[in-house]
Amino acid sequence: MTDAKGRSFLPRTRKTRAMLAVLAMASPKPVLRVQLASLLWSRREQEQARASLRQSVHELQDTLGPDWSPLFITDRHHLSLQGAGLEVDAAILSQPGKITPALLSRFEDVLLEDLTGLDPAFDNWLAEARARFVRTGRAIGEGILAACEDPLATIDAAERLLAIDRLHEGAWRAIMRSHAERGAPDRAIDCYDRCRNVLADAGDGRRPSPETEELISRIRGQAQSAIQPISRPVPEAAAQPAAPRLQRPDQNALRIRVAALRTLGDECNNSLAIGLADEISAGLSRFRGISCLPALAWPDPANEAAGGALGYPWENPSADLMLDGTIQQVAGRIRLIMRLLDLRAGGAIAWAGRFDREMTDLLALQDELSATIVAQIDTHLLRHEGQRTTATQQDEMTAQELLLRALPDIYRLEKKNFLQAGRLLEASLQADSGNSVTHGWLAYWNLLYVGQGWAPDPAAAVAEATRLVERAVTLDPGDSSALTLAGHVRAFLCRRPEEAIALHERALALNPNMAMAWCFSGFAHSYMGEHDEALRRINQAIRLSPADPHVFFFDMALVIVHLMRGDHASAVEAGRRAIELNPLFSSTYKSYLSALGWSGRLREAAAVRDRLLVLEPGFSVEQAMQHAPFIRPEDVTRYVEGLRLAGVP
């Protein structure tokens, strides 16, 4: 602990330093005195523990002195550290203003190392705090690693990440891959041996994963046959995204070809058509599971020879789907009509959209249209592929088909089909244990399983969701979908919104057109108490995909934000929309009920309350308080007081 002049001062006794640590890590949220006493003096009688706590309070007040004692807030039941002059380094590190490789060195030291062994209860608290600290450092390190563009920088970033988490196989593989890329397979093999030894030393029977074994097998083959170095994944910037290279097709990815856009009329600017096609291709290529193929012009009906030679795309498809469109410009306005054609079904229209805009700044218009089109295609494509695989009767399905078949039932939230979706996701993981997206979706399934009140053992479901998101991010730190799903699990189930925000920012840096990532990041900011920023982000999700198949989820997010901002009328309006779109999503009813309670609409609240209790028979104010994801006490109070006013038991 240091003052503004850099002078260090700490309480004399370790128990008081531990109390200071607990208050600093919780700041500005108050901590119950009884909780502190049970943490630091768990083996003493209650009265003795309270007396010892009072002594520590006096010691801390004396240590702070008159200049700093106003930051130490005490009352009969709570203690807290708060105020404009207070800075907690662990909190600052969780949301750094500037992310650099040097920042990772701050996470290498053991958090509060001198306080180990004070009390069994405090040791448990300390273990959880250290685990959160390591997870934050690991998330930052993964973001830095994903942004590296040359082998030497990758090796440096990965070594820094391993200094925080020596069991991080993604970092070990990055070093192995980079050495092989530099033409030094022997060093890559040495790195593999180090990795294997570290995993073995963990003492729980760990061995390198199949992904690591497959990589080292290829590197050894390279060393033996002297073929060209293996290719590394295309890095994507973790800050301002550069235009990505198009992904190479793979056996699981949907192949989408963006056709050259056709211009109608004499006024239309061909440069807009060319620019839009390029931007849309680049935007779609950011999504895992999509491979964009080079543009292909439509045959000219006026040229029979060309038409006969080339044919229409579905007559000999080299892609699964094709996006085509027309642009018409009249009197300063642009009309763009886009269609996504399923070439596997003879060119059937899977999605279509019309976009009317004023012809203003050409580049700004191009950016806005391409972002909106890409966001809408992604969400509709998931639904289309899920419905397509469901309609196809197959004895055996690939991992990707199992995943796609599960997705429609996740959001419908009909319990029987929802449980079946969970089994499909588990089967998909068994078929492809290295799929980061499936790990993310199964974690999200567990989140909804808890949120709907269906999990017979909520603690086990939370633990499973946490394990799955950790694995998803480890498998692919550059997968924006897995990152944002992991973030939402951490924010809602684990109540670590500061970590979630870091994950969402990485996801949006990799793919700024992902509407769900904007919505999830809005949730995390709201849980932190930053409701204006949350509203901005959720509205951005709606702007990107106003007809999203899951727009009820966006409306549910709006209910929460409007409620916390005190705009009860807007919260009630959004709640009605969300329930109309999906009457089985129980989370909507809770914040909607709170808004109705604050609005005094008790008759409407009674009807909504009855519907909620059918979905979750055991729901109560006490349960709501226990599971509320909000960090600030005043936000929790606003939420549960509205429920009381609405008549929730």
XYZ file of C-alpha atoms in Angstrom:
649
model
C 0.000 0.000 0.000
C 1.470 3.367 -1.051
C 0.351 6.974 -0.793
C 0.380 9.642 -3.514
C 4.105 10.282 -2.889
C 5.005 6.634 -3.295
C 5.611 5.997 0.395
C 4.761 2.470 1.520
C 2.775 1.779 4.673
C 0.981 -1.348 5.807
C -0.704 -2.505 9.006
C 1.625 -4.282 11.408
C -0.312 -7.528 11.873
C -0.973 -10.030 9.073
C -4.674 -10.394 9.975
C -5.219 -6.649 9.502
C -3.312 -6.764 6.206
C -5.589 -9.648 5.168
C -8.674 -7.618 6.107
C -7.317 -4.730 4.027
C -6.785 -7.110 1.092
C -10.369 -8.420 1.247
C -11.778 -4.884 1.362
C -9.526 -3.709 -1.486
C -10.479 -6.635 -3.731
C -14.188 -5.999 -3.044
C -13.945 -2.190 -3.397
C -16.143 -0.206 -3.685
C -18.654 -2.873 -2.628
C -19.032 -3.131 1.185
C -18.240 -6.365 3.015
C -20.235 -7.640 5.975
C -18.391 -7.556 9.290
C -19.628 -11.057 10.064
C -18.162 -12.262 6.757
C -14.753 -10.766 7.579
C -14.803 -12.284 11.044
C -15.645 -15.732 9.668
C -12.899 -15.432 7.041
C -10.091 -14.409 9.373
C -11.044 -16.011 12.693
C -13.065 -19.050 11.627
C -11.702 -21.204 14.470
C -12.713 -18.798 17.234
C -16.003 -18.305 19.017
C -18.253 -15.678 17.473
C -17.710 -13.049 20.186
C -13.946 -13.554 20.138
C -13.902 -13.220 16.358
C -15.876 -9.974 16.509
C -13.530 -8.558 19.169
C -10.501 -9.440 17.050
C -12.140 -7.776 14.048
C -12.691 -4.583 16.058
C -9.002 -4.545 16.978
C -8.041 -4.870 13.304
C -10.434 -2.045 12.399
C -8.732 0.235 14.921
C -5.294 -0.792 13.693
C -6.209 -0.016 10.083
C -7.648 3.367 11.053
C -4.408 4.206 12.895
C -2.320 3.056 9.931
C -4.275 5.155 7.437
C -4.140 8.260 9.613
C -6.219 11.409 9.133
C -5.333 11.845 5.443
C -6.513 8.431 4.271
C -8.999 7.331 6.921
C -11.974 8.891 4.992
C -11.481 6.109 2.419
C -12.183 3.511 5.112
C -15.976 3.489 5.569
C -17.375 1.739 8.640
C -20.869 1.207 9.954
C -22.560 -1.248 12.268
C -22.752 -4.075 9.751
C -20.326 -3.285 6.923
C -16.767 -2.184 6.159
C -15.584 -0.837 2.808
C -12.819 0.999 0.999
C -14.049 3.602 -1.448
C -13.331 7.094 -2.647
C -11.809 9.105 -5.483
C -8.274 8.750 -4.125
C -8.329 4.955 -3.998
C -6.677 2.814 -6.667
C -6.449 -0.968 -6.377
C -3.753 -2.392 -8.634
C -5.477 -5.770 -9.066
C -8.655 -4.011 -10.242
C -6.689 -1.773 -12.639
C -4.900 -4.795 -14.089
C -8.229 -6.499 -14.776
C -9.199 -3.655 -17.145
C -5.933 -2.070 -18.332
C -6.084 1.046 -20.464
C -3.275 -0.154 -22.721
C -2.380 -3.788 -23.290
C 1.316 -4.510 -23.931
C 3.461 -7.646 -23.570
C 5.257 -6.004 -20.628
C 1.932 -5.883 -18.762
C 2.022 -9.663 -18.383
C 4.978 -9.475 -16.009
C 2.619 -7.931 -13.428
C 0.728 -11.234 -13.296
C 3.758 -13.462 -12.711
C 3.990 -12.867 -8.955
C 1.770 -14.817 -6.575
C -1.080 -12.608 -5.380
C -0.757 -11.716 -1.668
C 1.962 -14.320 -1.223
C 2.798 -13.246 2.344
C -0.746 -13.935 3.587
C -0.844 -17.696 2.991
C -1.723 -19.842 6.002
C -3.575 -17.275 8.135
C -6.809 -19.200 8.484
C -8.408 -22.117 6.556
C -11.385 -19.966 5.499
C -9.127 -17.123 4.379
C -6.905 -19.578 2.510
C -9.969 -20.698 0.510
C -10.819 -17.070 -0.273
C -7.207 -16.413 -1.229
C -7.106 -19.432 -3.546
C -10.186 -18.148 -5.403
C -8.739 -14.630 -5.630
C -5.470 -15.973 -7.008
C -7.319 -18.109 -9.542
C -9.266 -15.041 -10.757
C -6.034 -13.049 -10.961
C -4.365 -15.759 -13.041
C -7.420 -16.043 -15.313
C -7.305 -12.303 -15.970
C -3.614 -12.428 -16.825
C -4.184 -15.451 -18.997
C -7.007 -13.730 -20.890
C -4.799 -10.683 -21.547
C -1.920 -12.943 -22.586
C -4.144 -14.865 -24.986
C -5.238 -11.606 -26.599
C -1.621 -10.490 -27.059
C -0.696 -13.899 -28.456
C -3.573 -13.826 -30.950
C -2.365 -10.457 -32.272
C 1.243 -11.532 -32.938
C 2.168 -11.538 -36.610
C 5.722 -12.951 -36.671
C 7.308 -16.014 -35.035
C 9.689 -14.181 -32.700
C 6.928 -11.985 -31.277
C 4.747 -15.076 -30.916
C 7.450 -16.935 -28.982
C 7.976 -13.957 -26.652
C 4.239 -13.538 -25.984
C 3.732 -17.271 -25.450
C 6.653 -17.495 -22.997
C 5.170 -14.588 -21.025
C 1.826 -16.377 -20.990
C 3.487 -19.567 -19.732
C 5.057 -17.591 -16.891
C 1.473 -16.989 -15.714
C 0.026 -20.408 -16.555
C 2.627 -23.072 -17.276
C -0.098 -25.597 -18.217
C -1.423 -23.442 -21.102
C -1.089 -25.831 -24.047
C -2.158 -23.170 -26.529
C 0.979 -21.198 -25.637
C 3.174 -24.289 -25.889
C 1.763 -25.049 -29.337
C 2.319 -21.448 -30.453
C 6.022 -21.733 -29.547
C 6.342 -25.099 -31.277
C 4.632 -23.798 -34.394
C 6.768 -20.645 -34.484
C 10.056 -22.562 -34.168
C 8.963 -24.857 -36.994
C 7.988 -21.847 -39.095
C 11.480 -20.388 -38.561
C 13.017 -23.607 -39.846
C 14.070 -24.907 -36.416
C 12.036 -28.096 -35.891
C 14.590 -29.385 -33.360
C 13.770 -26.455 -31.060
C 10.050 -27.147 -31.557
C 10.613 -30.758 -30.496
C 12.534 -29.566 -27.417
C 9.586 -27.318 -26.584
C 7.243 -30.299 -26.861
C 9.426 -32.239 -24.397
C 9.259 -29.299 -21.963
C 5.492 -29.169 -22.342
C 5.137 -32.902 -21.711
C 7.312 -32.718 -18.581
C 5.397 -29.722 -17.189
C 2.078 -31.489 -17.696
C 3.419 -34.643 -16.058
C 4.670 -32.613 -13.070
C 1.141 -31.305 -12.504
C 0.503 -34.582 -10.705
C -2.963 -35.374 -12.064
C -1.973 -37.681 -14.902
C -2.026 -34.980 -17.566
C -0.630 -35.669 -21.000
C -0.394 -33.465 -24.100
C -3.747 -33.082 -25.845
C -4.510 -34.650 -29.240
C -4.038 -31.196 -30.829
C -0.506 -30.953 -29.417
C 0.353 -34.528 -30.421
C -0.926 -33.928 -33.947
C 1.165 -30.748 -34.267
C 4.399 -32.358 -33.061
C 3.784 -35.292 -35.387
C 3.636 -32.914 -38.353
C 6.746 -31.075 -37.162
C 8.694 -34.331 -36.837
C 7.568 -35.274 -40.310
C 8.835 -31.906 -41.524
C 12.210 -32.500 -39.888
C 12.523 -35.937 -41.469
C 11.387 -35.101 -44.979
C 12.705 -31.508 -45.129
C 9.458 -30.225 -46.560
C 8.540 -26.565 -46.335
C 7.707 -25.207 -42.831
C 4.168 -25.757 -41.665
C 1.852 -22.798 -41.933
C 0.715 -20.903 -38.870
C -2.848 -19.646 -38.319
C -3.545 -16.266 -39.855
C -3.225 -13.815 -36.933
C -5.961 -11.284 -36.411
C -5.401 -8.006 -34.615
C -6.576 -7.845 -31.012
C -7.108 -4.079 -31.175
C -8.245 -2.237 -34.299
C -9.079 -5.013 -36.801
C -7.275 -5.018 -40.113
C -8.913 -6.442 -43.202
C -8.605 -10.223 -42.755
C -7.378 -12.639 -45.334
C -10.013 -15.024 -46.614
C -10.009 -18.369 -44.850
C -9.094 -21.485 -46.720
C -12.000 -23.891 -47.106
C -12.000 -26.876 -44.763
C -14.202 -29.914 -44.498
C -16.432 -28.480 -41.757
C -16.750 -24.890 -42.942
C -19.682 -23.653 -44.993
C -18.409 -22.483 -48.358
C -19.944 -19.158 -49.333
C -19.221 -17.386 -52.579
C -19.970 -13.659 -52.792
C -21.003 -12.929 -56.351
C -20.137 -9.665 -58.040
C -22.968 -7.252 -57.223
C -24.993 -6.086 -60.204
C -25.722 -2.409 -60.777
C -29.049 -1.150 -62.130
C -29.580 2.174 -63.858
C -27.201 4.768 -65.234
C -26.546 6.637 -62.005
C -25.101 3.731 -59.986
C -21.446 3.884 -59.006
C -19.662 0.602 -59.808
C -17.011 1.325 -57.192
C -19.632 0.901 -54.457
C -20.600 -2.517 -55.852
C -16.982 -3.674 -55.945
C -16.193 -2.260 -52.514
C -19.278 -3.790 -50.916
C -18.536 -7.255 -52.294
C -14.987 -7.072 -50.926
C -16.114 -5.778 -47.519
C -18.815 -8.445 -47.210
C -16.345 -11.195 -48.110
C -13.867 -9.876 -45.551
C -16.578 -9.591 -42.897
C -17.933 -13.097 -43.421
C -14.439 -14.570 -43.317
C -14.130 -13.438 -39.691
C -16.704 -16.024 -38.597
C -15.468 -19.484 -37.648
C -17.174 -22.122 -39.741
C -17.403 -19.950 -42.883
C -15.010 -20.136 -45.817
C -15.374 -17.378 -48.382
C -14.538 -18.316 -51.959
C -13.452 -15.898 -54.707
C -16.201 -13.898 -56.402
C -17.809 -15.375 -59.471
C -19.728 -13.366 -62.051
C -23.212 -14.481 -63.063
C -23.559 -15.690 -66.655
C -24.859 -13.059 -69.027
C -28.274 -14.176 -70.337
C -27.640 -12.139 -73.471
C -24.566 -14.239 -74.218
C -25.828 -17.760 -74.825
C -22.349 -19.095 -75.441
C -21.115 -17.825 -72.101
C -24.274 -18.956 -70.368
C -23.992 -22.404 -71.852
C -20.321 -22.656 -70.950
C -20.533 -21.462 -67.387
C -24.087 -22.349 -66.423
C -25.751 -21.116 -63.264
C -23.942 -21.684 -59.968
C -26.241 -24.435 -58.664
C -25.777 -26.498 -61.826
C -22.185 -27.317 -60.808
C -21.735 -25.843 -57.339
C -18.247 -25.342 -55.947
C -19.821 -23.665 -52.905
C -22.640 -24.449 -50.497
C -24.237 -21.015 -50.646
C -23.880 -17.888 -52.701
C -24.604 -14.288 -51.820
C -25.671 -12.073 -54.680
C -27.280 -8.666 -54.911
C -28.252 -5.630 -56.934
C -27.606 -1.937 -56.344
C -29.827 0.814 -57.674
C -29.154 4.525 -57.244
C -31.889 7.106 -57.856
C -31.926 10.794 -56.887
C -29.303 10.530 -54.173
C -30.683 7.327 -52.644
C -29.310 3.782 -52.740
C -31.387 0.608 -52.749
C -29.496 -2.617 -52.142
C -31.225 -5.996 -52.408
C -29.247 -9.028 -51.203
C -30.059 -12.740 -51.426
C -28.355 -15.754 -49.889
C -28.932 -18.717 -52.186
C -28.599 -22.332 -51.076
C -26.837 -23.965 -54.027
C -27.382 -27.401 -52.494
C -31.132 -26.859 -52.932
C -31.123 -25.608 -56.510
C -30.625 -21.951 -55.589
C -33.440 -21.698 -53.025
C -33.392 -18.373 -51.152
C -32.155 -18.894 -47.589
C -32.255 -15.205 -46.678
C -33.040 -11.909 -48.377
C -32.796 -8.315 -47.276
C -33.519 -4.863 -48.668
C -31.518 -1.838 -47.530
C -32.451 1.747 -48.416
C -29.928 4.479 -47.608
C -29.150 8.072 -48.427
C -26.146 8.407 -50.753
C -23.759 10.356 -48.506
C -20.143 9.494 -47.726
C -19.280 6.525 -49.953
C -16.829 4.793 -47.607
C -19.011 5.305 -44.529
C -22.005 3.917 -46.435
C -19.961 0.939 -47.563
C -18.824 0.212 -43.995
C -22.319 0.538 -42.522
C -24.040 -1.603 -45.165
C -21.436 -4.365 -45.141
C -21.481 -4.590 -41.322
C -25.284 -4.842 -41.257
C -25.433 -7.431 -44.043
C -22.715 -9.605 -42.530
C -24.326 -9.532 -39.065
C -27.722 -10.538 -40.438
C -26.331 -13.313 -42.622
C -24.471 -14.875 -39.704
C -27.505 -15.164 -37.447
C -29.886 -16.326 -40.189
C -27.299 -18.778 -41.494
C -27.127 -20.546 -38.122
C -30.902 -20.957 -38.085
C -31.020 -22.060 -41.727
C -28.303 -24.685 -41.292
C -29.860 -25.929 -38.062
C -33.234 -26.373 -39.743
C -31.613 -27.992 -42.769
C -29.766 -30.608 -40.716
C -32.880 -31.259 -38.615
C -34.925 -31.907 -41.760
C -32.319 -34.343 -43.067
C -32.696 -37.849 -41.685
C -29.254 -39.333 -41.213
C -28.046 -42.395 -39.343
C -24.650 -40.820 -38.750
C -23.896 -37.123 -38.421
C -20.637 -35.223 -38.321
C -19.646 -33.125 -35.311
C -20.608 -29.975 -37.203
C -24.021 -31.368 -38.134
C -24.690 -32.365 -34.522
C -23.810 -28.836 -33.421
C -26.032 -27.198 -36.022
C -28.947 -29.499 -35.228
C -28.746 -28.494 -31.540
C -28.781 -24.716 -32.020
C -32.464 -24.088 -32.925
C -33.680 -25.845 -29.765
C -31.322 -23.935 -27.501
C -33.179 -20.674 -28.080
C -36.672 -22.123 -28.329
C -36.352 -23.152 -24.666
C -38.927 -25.929 -24.832
C -37.605 -28.108 -22.035
C -37.769 -31.513 -23.741
C -36.068 -30.305 -26.920
C -33.646 -28.173 -24.932
C -32.427 -31.243 -23.035
C -32.056 -33.081 -26.340
C -29.965 -30.167 -27.640
C -27.602 -30.667 -24.709
C -27.179 -34.330 -25.630
C -26.469 -33.373 -29.259
C -23.788 -30.899 -28.170
C -22.154 -33.540 -25.981
C -22.195 -35.960 -28.909
C -20.630 -33.276 -31.103
C -17.808 -32.838 -28.575
C -17.217 -36.576 -28.477
C -16.883 -36.554 -32.258
C -14.586 -33.501 -32.289
C -13.046 -32.752 -28.902
C -10.984 -29.872 -30.290
C -13.879 -27.692 -31.488
C -13.799 -24.421 -29.548
C -17.211 -23.308 -30.832
C -18.930 -26.451 -29.536
C -17.289 -25.990 -26.140
C -18.640 -22.428 -26.071
C -22.180 -23.424 -27.038
C -22.301 -26.254 -24.500
C -21.149 -23.819 -21.826
C -23.936 -21.452 -22.885
C -26.403 -24.356 -22.790
C -25.401 -24.917 -19.149
C -25.893 -21.204 -18.462
C -29.470 -21.365 -19.743
C -29.969 -24.659 -17.896
C -29.245 -22.807 -14.661
C -31.010 -19.586 -15.694
C -34.253 -21.417 -16.498
C -34.211 -23.148 -13.113
C -34.000 -26.604 -14.722
C -30.614 -27.733 -13.404
C -31.125 -30.192 -10.497
C -27.597 -29.322 -9.314
C -26.942 -25.662 -10.258
C -23.463 -25.653 -8.700
C -22.405 -28.595 -10.874
C -23.810 -26.903 -14.003
C -21.938 -23.696 -13.167
C -18.713 -25.653 -12.676
C -19.223 -27.453 -15.987
C -19.931 -24.195 -17.841
C -16.791 -22.663 -16.341
C -14.681 -25.649 -17.381
C -16.055 -25.583 -20.906
C -15.406 -21.872 -21.484
C -11.866 -22.183 -20.159
C -11.307 -24.998 -22.641
C -12.937 -23.076 -25.495
C -10.626 -20.094 -25.101
C -7.573 -22.325 -24.677
C -8.380 -24.255 -27.849
C -8.716 -21.153 -30.006
C -7.876 -17.707 -28.559
C -8.804 -16.206 -31.924
C -12.357 -17.589 -32.086
C -14.642 -14.597 -31.536
C -17.746 -16.754 -31.007
C -16.105 -18.855 -28.288
C -14.662 -15.727 -26.668
C -17.985 -13.918 -26.345
C -19.835 -17.030 -25.151
C -17.089 -17.531 -22.566
C -17.447 -13.910 -21.526
C -21.177 -14.188 -20.924
C -20.744 -17.320 -18.819
C -18.120 -15.567 -16.699
C -20.291 -12.483 -16.269
C -23.615 -14.148 -15.503
C -22.736 -17.424 -13.787
C -19.327 -16.659 -12.302
C -20.049 -12.981 -11.486
C -16.769 -11.802 -12.988
C -17.945 -9.114 -15.422
C -14.554 -7.398 -15.509
C -13.040 -10.564 -17.027
C -16.035 -10.869 -19.339
C -15.518 -7.348 -20.688
C -11.932 -8.202 -21.629
C -13.128 -11.301 -23.511
C -15.903 -9.408 -25.300
C -13.471 -6.672 -26.363
C -11.176 -9.296 -27.853
C -14.124 -10.912 -29.630
C -15.262 -7.575 -31.097
C -11.727 -6.670 -32.142
C -11.571 -9.947 -34.060
C -15.110 -9.621 -35.434
C -16.850 -6.235 -35.041
C -19.902 -7.513 -36.958
C -21.008 -10.068 -34.343
C -24.310 -8.771 -32.991
C -24.400 -11.257 -30.112
C -20.983 -10.074 -28.894
C -22.285 -6.495 -28.721
C -25.298 -7.692 -26.724
C -23.260 -9.863 -24.352
C -20.783 -7.042 -23.757
C -23.755 -4.805 -22.931
C -24.796 -7.282 -20.237
C -21.305 -7.249 -18.725
C -21.158 -3.443 -18.598
C -24.603 -3.345 -16.987
C -23.519 -5.858 -14.345
C -20.588 -3.529 -13.613
C -23.002 -0.611 -13.167
C -22.066 1.091 -16.462
C -25.622 1.242 -17.755
C -25.242 4.011 -20.340
C -22.414 2.128 -22.037
C -24.466 -1.049 -21.814
C -27.370 0.645 -23.590
C -25.082 1.853 -26.380
C -23.757 -1.649 -26.973
C -27.139 -3.368 -26.949
C -28.514 -0.800 -29.386
C -25.533 -1.495 -31.636
C -26.488 -5.183 -31.643
C -30.031 -4.252 -32.664
C -28.781 -1.877 -35.384
C -26.585 -4.600 -36.834
C -29.320 -7.252 -36.830
C -32.795 -5.737 -36.298
C -34.561 -8.878 -37.538
C -32.286 -11.274 -35.663
C -33.887 -14.677 -34.929
C -32.891 -14.078 -31.304
C -33.990 -10.458 -31.066
C -36.032 -11.389 -27.971
C -32.680 -11.772 -26.228
C -31.706 -8.205 -27.200
C -35.026 -6.929 -25.838
C -34.454 -8.817 -22.587
C -31.098 -7.048 -22.281
C -32.847 -3.713 -22.804
C -35.278 -4.500 -19.965
C -32.376 -4.855 -17.536
C -30.581 -1.701 -18.668
C -33.705 0.484 -18.693
C -34.649 -0.840 -15.243
C -31.244 0.063 -13.833
C -31.371 3.520 -15.430
C -34.754 4.174 -13.820
C -36.598 4.264 -17.157
C -39.380 1.928 -16.072
C -41.717 2.728 -18.970
C -39.088 1.687 -21.542
C -38.261 -1.406 -19.486
C -41.929 -2.463 -19.451
C -42.258 -1.884 -23.206
C -39.148 -3.960 -23.962
C -40.349 -6.678 -21.584
C -43.668 -7.004 -23.415
C -41.876 -7.322 -26.763
C -39.442 -9.934 -25.457
C -42.166 -12.127 -23.951
C -44.275 -11.943 -27.087
C -41.288 -13.164 -29.111
C -40.333 -15.939 -26.674
C -42.779 -16.639 -23.817
C -40.612 -19.489 -22.443
C -37.529 -17.412 -21.556
C -37.863 -17.010 -17.795
C -35.083 -14.408 -17.400
C -37.204 -11.824 -19.208
C -40.040 -12.167 -16.703
C -37.798 -11.334 -13.740
C -36.492 -7.936 -14.814
C -39.872 -7.181 -16.463
C -41.611 -7.916 -13.147
C -39.230 -5.606 -11.297
C -40.004 -2.806 -13.749
C -43.756 -3.411 -13.315
C -43.332 -3.274 -9.548
C -41.561 0.073 -9.698
C -44.194 1.356 -12.140
C -47.040 0.405 -9.798
C -48.737 -1.754 -12.469
C -49.748 -4.419 -9.984
C -52.531 -6.040 -12.015
C -50.207 -6.616 -14.956
C -47.486 -7.706 -12.523
C -49.765 -10.373 -11.020
C -50.368 -11.962 -14.425
C -46.661 -11.895 -15.302
C -45.727 -13.275 -11.870
C -48.112 -16.197 -12.284
C -46.592 -17.052 -15.674
C -43.075 -16.897 -14.225
C -43.962 -19.206 -11.347
C -45.225 -21.765 -13.858
C -41.818 -21.692 -15.553
C -39.863 -21.544 -12.270
C -42.107 -22.690 -9.406
C -39.487 -22.009 -6.734
C -38.594 -18.469 -7.743
C -38.496 -15.998 -4.840
C -37.021 -12.638 -3.853
C -34.374 -14.420 -1.774
C -33.383 -16.569 -4.740
C -33.229 -13.502 -6.969
C -30.915 -11.768 -4.509
C -28.614 -14.790 -4.318
C -28.278 -15.136 -8.087
C -28.317 -11.470 -9.144
C -25.185 -10.861 -11.277
C -24.922 -7.139 -10.457
C -21.754 -5.946 -8.726
C -23.072 -2.747 -7.140
C -25.267 -3.177 -4.036
C -27.581 -0.395 -5.200
C -28.298 -2.278 -8.444
C -29.129 -5.471 -6.552
C -31.384 -3.450 -4.247
C -33.222 -1.839 -7.176
C -33.782 -5.225 -8.809
C -35.072 -7.108 -5.741
C -37.135 -4.191 -4.402
C -39.024 -4.066 -7.699
C -39.733 -7.787 -7.362
C -41.084 -7.251 -3.848
C -43.330 -4.458 -5.089
C -44.558 -6.787 -7.837
C -45.628 -9.363 -5.249
C -42.932 -11.992 -5.795
C -42.863 -14.267 -2.711
